[in-house]
Short mmCIF file of C-alpha atoms and ligand atoms in Angstrom, two decimals:
data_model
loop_
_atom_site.label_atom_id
_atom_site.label_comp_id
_atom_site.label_asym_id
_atom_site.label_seq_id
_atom_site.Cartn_x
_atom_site.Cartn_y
_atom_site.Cartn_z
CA UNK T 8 164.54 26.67 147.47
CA UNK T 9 167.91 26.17 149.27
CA UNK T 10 168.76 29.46 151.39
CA UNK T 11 172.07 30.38 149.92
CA UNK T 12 174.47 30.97 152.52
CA UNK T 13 176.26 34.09 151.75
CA UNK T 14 175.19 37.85 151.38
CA UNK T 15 176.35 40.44 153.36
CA UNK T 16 173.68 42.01 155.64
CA UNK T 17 174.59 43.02 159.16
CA UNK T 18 171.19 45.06 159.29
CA UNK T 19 170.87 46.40 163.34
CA UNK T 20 173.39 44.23 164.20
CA UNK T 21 175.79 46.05 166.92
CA UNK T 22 179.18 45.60 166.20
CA UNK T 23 182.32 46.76 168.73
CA UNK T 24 185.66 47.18 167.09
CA UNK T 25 188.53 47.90 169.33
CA UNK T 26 191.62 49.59 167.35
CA UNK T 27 189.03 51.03 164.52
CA UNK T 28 191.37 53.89 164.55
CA UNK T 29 193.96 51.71 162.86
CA UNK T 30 194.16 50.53 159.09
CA UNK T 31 192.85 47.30 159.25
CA UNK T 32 189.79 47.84 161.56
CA UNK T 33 189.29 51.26 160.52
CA UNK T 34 188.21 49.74 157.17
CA UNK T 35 186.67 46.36 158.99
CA UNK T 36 184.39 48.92 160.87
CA UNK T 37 183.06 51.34 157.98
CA UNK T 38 182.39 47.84 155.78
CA UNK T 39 180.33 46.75 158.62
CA UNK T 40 178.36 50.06 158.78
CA UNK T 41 178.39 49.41 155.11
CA UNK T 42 176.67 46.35 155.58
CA UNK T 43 174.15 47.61 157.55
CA UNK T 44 175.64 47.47 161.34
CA UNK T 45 175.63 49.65 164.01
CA UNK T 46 179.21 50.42 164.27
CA UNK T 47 180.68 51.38 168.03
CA UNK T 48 184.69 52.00 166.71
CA UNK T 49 186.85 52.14 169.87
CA UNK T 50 190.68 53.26 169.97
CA UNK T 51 192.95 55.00 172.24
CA UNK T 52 193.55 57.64 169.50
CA UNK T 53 190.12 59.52 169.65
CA UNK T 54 190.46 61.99 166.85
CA UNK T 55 190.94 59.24 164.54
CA UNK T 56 187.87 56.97 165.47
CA UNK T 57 185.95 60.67 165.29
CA UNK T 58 187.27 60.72 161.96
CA UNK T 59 186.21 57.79 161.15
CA UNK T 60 182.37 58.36 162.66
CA UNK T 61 182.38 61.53 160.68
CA UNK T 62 183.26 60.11 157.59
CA UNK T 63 180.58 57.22 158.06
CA UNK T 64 177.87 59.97 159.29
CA UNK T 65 178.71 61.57 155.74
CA UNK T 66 177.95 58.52 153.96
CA UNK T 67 174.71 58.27 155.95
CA UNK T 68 176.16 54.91 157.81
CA UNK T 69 175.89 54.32 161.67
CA UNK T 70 179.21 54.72 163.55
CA UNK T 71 180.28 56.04 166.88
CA UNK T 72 183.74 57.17 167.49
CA UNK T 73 184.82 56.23 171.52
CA UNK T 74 187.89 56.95 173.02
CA UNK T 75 188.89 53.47 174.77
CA UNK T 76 192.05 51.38 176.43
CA UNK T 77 191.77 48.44 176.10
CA UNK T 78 194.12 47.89 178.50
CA UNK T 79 192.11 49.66 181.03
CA UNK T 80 189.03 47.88 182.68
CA UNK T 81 187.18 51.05 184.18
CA UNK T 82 187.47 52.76 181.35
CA UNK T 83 186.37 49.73 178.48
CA UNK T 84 183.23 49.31 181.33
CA UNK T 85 182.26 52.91 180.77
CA UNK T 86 182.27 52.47 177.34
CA UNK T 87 180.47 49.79 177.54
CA UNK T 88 177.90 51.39 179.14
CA UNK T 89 177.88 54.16 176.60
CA UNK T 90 177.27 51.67 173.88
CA UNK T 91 174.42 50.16 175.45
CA UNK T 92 172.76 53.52 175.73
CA UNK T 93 173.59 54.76 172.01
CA UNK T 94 173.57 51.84 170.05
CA UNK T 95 172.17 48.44 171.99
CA UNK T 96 173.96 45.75 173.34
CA UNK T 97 176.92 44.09 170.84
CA UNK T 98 176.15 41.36 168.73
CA UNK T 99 179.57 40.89 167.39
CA UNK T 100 183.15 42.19 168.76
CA UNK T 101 186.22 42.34 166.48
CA UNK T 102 189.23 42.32 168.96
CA UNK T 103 191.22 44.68 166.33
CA UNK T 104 193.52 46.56 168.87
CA UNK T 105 197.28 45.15 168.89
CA UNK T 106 200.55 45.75 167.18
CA UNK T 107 204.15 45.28 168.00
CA UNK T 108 206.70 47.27 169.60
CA UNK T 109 210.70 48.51 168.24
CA UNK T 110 211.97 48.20 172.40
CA UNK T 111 210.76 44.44 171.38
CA UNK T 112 212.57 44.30 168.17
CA UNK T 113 215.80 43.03 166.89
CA UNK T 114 218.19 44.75 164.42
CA UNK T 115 219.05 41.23 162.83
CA UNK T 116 217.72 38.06 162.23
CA UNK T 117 220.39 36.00 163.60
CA UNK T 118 223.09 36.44 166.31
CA UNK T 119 226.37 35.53 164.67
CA UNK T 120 225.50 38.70 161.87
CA UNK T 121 225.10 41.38 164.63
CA UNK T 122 227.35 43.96 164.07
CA UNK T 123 228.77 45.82 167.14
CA UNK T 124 226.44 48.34 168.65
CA UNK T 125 223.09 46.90 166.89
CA UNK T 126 220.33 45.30 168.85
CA UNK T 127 220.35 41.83 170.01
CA UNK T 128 218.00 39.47 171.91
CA UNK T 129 220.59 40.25 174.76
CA UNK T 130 219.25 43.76 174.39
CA UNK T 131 215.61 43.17 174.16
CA UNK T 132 213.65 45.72 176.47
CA UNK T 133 211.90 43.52 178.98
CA UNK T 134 209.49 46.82 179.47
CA UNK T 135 208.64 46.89 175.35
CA UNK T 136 208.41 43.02 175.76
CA UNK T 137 205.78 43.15 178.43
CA UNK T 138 204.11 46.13 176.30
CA UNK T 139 203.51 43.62 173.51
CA UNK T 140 202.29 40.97 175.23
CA UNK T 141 199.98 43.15 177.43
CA UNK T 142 198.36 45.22 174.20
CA UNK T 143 197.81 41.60 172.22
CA UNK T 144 196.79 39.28 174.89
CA UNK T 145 195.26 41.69 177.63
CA UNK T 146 194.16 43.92 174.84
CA UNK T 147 191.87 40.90 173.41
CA UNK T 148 190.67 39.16 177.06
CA UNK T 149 189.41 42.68 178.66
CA UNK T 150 186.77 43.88 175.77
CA UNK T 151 185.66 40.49 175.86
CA UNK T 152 184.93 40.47 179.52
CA UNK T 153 183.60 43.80 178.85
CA UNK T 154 181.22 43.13 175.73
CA UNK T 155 181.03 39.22 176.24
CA UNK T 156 178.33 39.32 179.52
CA UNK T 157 175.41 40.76 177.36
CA UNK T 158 175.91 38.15 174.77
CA UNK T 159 175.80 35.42 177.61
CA UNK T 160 172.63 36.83 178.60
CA UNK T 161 171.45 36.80 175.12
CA UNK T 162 172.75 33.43 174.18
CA UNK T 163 173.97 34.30 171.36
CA UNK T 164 176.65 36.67 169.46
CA UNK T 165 180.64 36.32 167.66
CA UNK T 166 183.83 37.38 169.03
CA UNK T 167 186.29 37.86 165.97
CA UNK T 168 190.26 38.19 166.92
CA UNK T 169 192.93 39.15 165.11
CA UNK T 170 196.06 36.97 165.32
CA UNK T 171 198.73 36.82 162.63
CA UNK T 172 201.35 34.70 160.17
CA UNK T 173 203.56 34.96 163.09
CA UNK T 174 201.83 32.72 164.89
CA UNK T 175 202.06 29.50 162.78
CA UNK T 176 206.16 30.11 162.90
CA UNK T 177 207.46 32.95 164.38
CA UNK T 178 208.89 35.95 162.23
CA UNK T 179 212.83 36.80 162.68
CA UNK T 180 213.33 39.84 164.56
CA UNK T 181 210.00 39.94 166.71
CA UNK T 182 209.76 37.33 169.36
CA UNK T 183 207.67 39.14 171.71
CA UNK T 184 205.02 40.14 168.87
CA UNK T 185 205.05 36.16 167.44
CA UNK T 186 204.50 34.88 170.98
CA UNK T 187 201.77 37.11 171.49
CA UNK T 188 200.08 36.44 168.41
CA UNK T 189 200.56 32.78 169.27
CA UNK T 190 198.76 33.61 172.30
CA UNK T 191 196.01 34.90 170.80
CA UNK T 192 195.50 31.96 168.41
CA UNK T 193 195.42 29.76 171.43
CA UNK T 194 193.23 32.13 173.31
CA UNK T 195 190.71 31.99 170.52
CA UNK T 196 190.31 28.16 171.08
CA UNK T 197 189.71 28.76 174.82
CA UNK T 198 187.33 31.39 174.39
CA UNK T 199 185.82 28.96 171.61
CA UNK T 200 185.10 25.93 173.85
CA UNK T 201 184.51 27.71 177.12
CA UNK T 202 181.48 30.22 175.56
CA UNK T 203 180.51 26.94 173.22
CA UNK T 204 177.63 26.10 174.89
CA UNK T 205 176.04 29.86 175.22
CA UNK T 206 175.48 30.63 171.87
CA UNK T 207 178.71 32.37 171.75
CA UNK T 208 181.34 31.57 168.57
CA UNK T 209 184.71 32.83 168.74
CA UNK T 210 187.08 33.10 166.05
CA UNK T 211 190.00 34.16 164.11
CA UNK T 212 191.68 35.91 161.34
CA UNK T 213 195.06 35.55 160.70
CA UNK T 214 195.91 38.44 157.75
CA UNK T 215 199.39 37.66 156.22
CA UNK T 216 201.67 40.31 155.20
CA UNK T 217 200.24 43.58 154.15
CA UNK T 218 201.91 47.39 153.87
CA UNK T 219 200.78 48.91 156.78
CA UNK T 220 201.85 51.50 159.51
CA UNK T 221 203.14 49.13 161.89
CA UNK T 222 205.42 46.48 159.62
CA UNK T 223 206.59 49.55 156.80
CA UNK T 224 209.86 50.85 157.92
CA UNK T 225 210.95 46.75 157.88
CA UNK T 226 209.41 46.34 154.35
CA UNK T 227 210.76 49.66 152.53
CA UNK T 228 213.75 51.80 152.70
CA UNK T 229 213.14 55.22 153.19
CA UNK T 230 213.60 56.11 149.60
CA UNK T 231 210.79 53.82 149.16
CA UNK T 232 212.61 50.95 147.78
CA UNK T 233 212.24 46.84 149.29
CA UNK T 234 213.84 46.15 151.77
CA UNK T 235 215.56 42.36 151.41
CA UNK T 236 212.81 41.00 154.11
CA UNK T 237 210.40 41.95 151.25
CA UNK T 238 212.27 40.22 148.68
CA UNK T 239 212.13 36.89 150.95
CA UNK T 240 208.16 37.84 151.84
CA UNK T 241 207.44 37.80 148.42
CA UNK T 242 209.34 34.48 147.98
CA UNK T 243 207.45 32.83 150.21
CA UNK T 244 204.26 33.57 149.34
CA UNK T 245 203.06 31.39 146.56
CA UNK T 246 200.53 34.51 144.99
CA UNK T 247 203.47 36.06 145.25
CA UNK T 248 201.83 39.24 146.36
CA UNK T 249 201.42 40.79 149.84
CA UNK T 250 197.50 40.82 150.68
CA UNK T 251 195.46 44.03 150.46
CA UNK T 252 193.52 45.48 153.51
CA UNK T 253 190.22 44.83 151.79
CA UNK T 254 190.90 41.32 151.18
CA UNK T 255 190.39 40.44 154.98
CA UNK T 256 186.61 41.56 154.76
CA UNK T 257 185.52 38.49 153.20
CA UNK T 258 187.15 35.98 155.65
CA UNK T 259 185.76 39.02 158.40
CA UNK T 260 182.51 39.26 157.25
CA UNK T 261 181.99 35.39 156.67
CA UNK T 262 182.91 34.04 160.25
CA UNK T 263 180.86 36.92 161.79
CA UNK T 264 177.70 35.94 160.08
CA UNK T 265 175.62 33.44 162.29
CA UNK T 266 173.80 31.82 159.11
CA UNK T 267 176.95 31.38 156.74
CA UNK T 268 179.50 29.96 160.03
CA UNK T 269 176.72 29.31 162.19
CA UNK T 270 179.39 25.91 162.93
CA UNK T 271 182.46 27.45 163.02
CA UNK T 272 184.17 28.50 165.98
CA UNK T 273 187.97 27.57 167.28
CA UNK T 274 188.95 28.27 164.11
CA UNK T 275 192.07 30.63 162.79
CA UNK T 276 192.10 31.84 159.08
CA UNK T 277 194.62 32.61 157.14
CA UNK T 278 194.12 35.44 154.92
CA UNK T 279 197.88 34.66 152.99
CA UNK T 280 197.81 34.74 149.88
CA UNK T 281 198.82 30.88 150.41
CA UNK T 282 202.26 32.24 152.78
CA UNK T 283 201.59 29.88 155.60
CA UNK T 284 200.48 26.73 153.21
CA UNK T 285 204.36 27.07 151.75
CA UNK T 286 207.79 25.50 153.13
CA UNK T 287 209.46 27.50 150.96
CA UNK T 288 210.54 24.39 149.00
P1 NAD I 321 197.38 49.97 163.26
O1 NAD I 321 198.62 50.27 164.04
O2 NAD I 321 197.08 50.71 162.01
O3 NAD I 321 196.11 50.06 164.22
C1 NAD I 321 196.14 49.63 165.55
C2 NAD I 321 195.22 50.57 166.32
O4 NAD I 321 195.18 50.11 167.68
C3 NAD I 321 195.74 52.01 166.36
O5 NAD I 321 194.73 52.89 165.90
C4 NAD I 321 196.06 52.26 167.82
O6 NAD I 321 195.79 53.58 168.26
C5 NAD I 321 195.15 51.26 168.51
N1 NAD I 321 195.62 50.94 169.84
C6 NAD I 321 196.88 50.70 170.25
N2 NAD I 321 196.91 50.50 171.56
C7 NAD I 321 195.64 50.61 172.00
C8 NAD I 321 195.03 50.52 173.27
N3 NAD I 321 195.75 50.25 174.38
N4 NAD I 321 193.69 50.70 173.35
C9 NAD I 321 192.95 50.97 172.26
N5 NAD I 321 193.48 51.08 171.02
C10 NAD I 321 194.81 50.90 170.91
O7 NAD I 321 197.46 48.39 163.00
P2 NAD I 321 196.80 47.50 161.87
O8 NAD I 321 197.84 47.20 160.87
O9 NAD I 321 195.50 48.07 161.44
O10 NAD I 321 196.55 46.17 162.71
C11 NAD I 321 195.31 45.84 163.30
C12 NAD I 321 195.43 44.45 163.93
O11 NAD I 321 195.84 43.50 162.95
C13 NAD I 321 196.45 44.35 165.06
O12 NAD I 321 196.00 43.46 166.03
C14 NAD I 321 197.65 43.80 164.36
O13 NAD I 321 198.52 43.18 165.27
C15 NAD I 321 197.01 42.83 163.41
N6 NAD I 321 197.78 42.45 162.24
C16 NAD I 321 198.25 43.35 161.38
C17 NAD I 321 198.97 42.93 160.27
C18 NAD I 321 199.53 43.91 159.29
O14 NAD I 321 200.29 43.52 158.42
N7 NAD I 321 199.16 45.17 159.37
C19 NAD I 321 199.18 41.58 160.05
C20 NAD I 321 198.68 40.67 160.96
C21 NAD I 321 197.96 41.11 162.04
#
């Protein structure tokens, strides 16, 4: 009998999500309680990670709700700490916290259109720059220094990050938020070759464009209709579709499970719905 390589069962398996307050890894976290994990879900916005444990708890799933900065060493150790107690030692960390910032944001897409008044790269907040690059990049490397050590010790365990379309080719408007994205892309090859030979695999998703809290007021008008950066989304993505939340799981779930990508780490996917495979011609 060949052991087929793919069913989802993250039975006792300890998994740390950082932003599980958020769309995206509030969903990635009550799938993997779904599947069987124990679910730590860590944001800075604690009612909504309580939420989220309550809702699990109600569904008879494992998942603790922890206040957490990612940004903030002491208190990510403390946390840490807290996990160990409740829940054992994380097997798998999804690096989920990150987003972009309007003080790093420009009105237009190219200089010679700005209108007088409107915000230019000449008017980029250095402050919302360093913001984005800080919650991305620091936001990734300080969980893993937390959470990381134990798997060391274990020799074993899976890092997941979550970079973006951006950082193929960067997006018009957001430089900082591409950049940082890039960053993390790059990052997740670092982490990938320096843990390699611990037992450690580090990876990437890299979700294409979805509806979400962070990217809607630059996809619809407030009377709810597209916006023309939607028009050219949707003409440059060969499905011709933007990607639903739940259609990340199965890239998630895949390069988290030691058996089915017990090979893979260094690696980026695209979850695109074929955007970054397309020149557009
Ligand atoms: P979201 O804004 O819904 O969730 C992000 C969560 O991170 C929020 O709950 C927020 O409270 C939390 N957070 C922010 N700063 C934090 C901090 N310092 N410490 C702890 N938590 C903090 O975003 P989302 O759409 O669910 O995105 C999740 C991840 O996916 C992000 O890294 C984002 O950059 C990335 N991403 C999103 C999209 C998209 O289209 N939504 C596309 C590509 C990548």
């Amino acid at each position: 009998m060949i052991e087929l390589p793919l069913s989802v069962d993250f039975t006792g398996k300890v998994v740390v999500v950082t932003g599980a307050g958020g769309v995206l890894c509030g969903e990635m976290a009550r799938a993997f309680a779904q599947a069987g994990a124990k679910v730590a879900a860590l944001d800075l916005n604690e009612e909504a990670v309580k939420k989220l444990s309550g809702t699990c708890r109600a569904e008879g799933l494992v998942c603790e709700g922890y206040k957490a900065d990612v940004l903030d060493p002491e208190a990510l150790a403390e946390v840490h700490a807290q996990v160990c107690r409740t829940l054992g030692p994380c097997d798998i960390l999804i690096n989920g916290a990150g987003g972009n910032n309007p003080r790093a944001t420009t009105d237009n897409e190219y200089q010679h259109e700005a209108k007088p008044g409107q915000k230019t790269f000449f008017d980029l907040d250095t402050n919302g720059v360093d913001f984005v690059f800080k919650l991305n990049f620091q936001g990734t490397l300080l969980p893993t220094q937390a959470f990381a050590r134990d798997m060391v010790k274990r020799g074993s365990g899976c890092i997941l990050n979550i970079s973006s379309m951006n950082a193929y080719t960067p997006l018009t408007k957001i430089p900082a938020y591409s950049g940082a994205k890039a960053a993390i892309s790059n990052f997740t090859q670092w982490l990938a070759t320096y843990f390699a030979g611990t037992g450690i695999r580090c990876n990437a998703i890299a979700p294409g464009f979805l509806v979400s809290n962070q990217n809607r007021k630059l996809l619809f008008n407030e009377d709810g209709t597209p916006t023309p950066r939607t028009a050219k989304i949707l003409a440059g993505t060969p499905m011709g579709r933007f990607v639903e939340s739940n259609e990340l799981l199965g890239g998630v779930f895949f390069l988290c499970d030691d058996r089915a990508a017990s090979a893979i780490t260094g690696v980026v996917l695209p979850i695109d719905a074929g955007f970054a495979a397309y020149s557009g011609v």
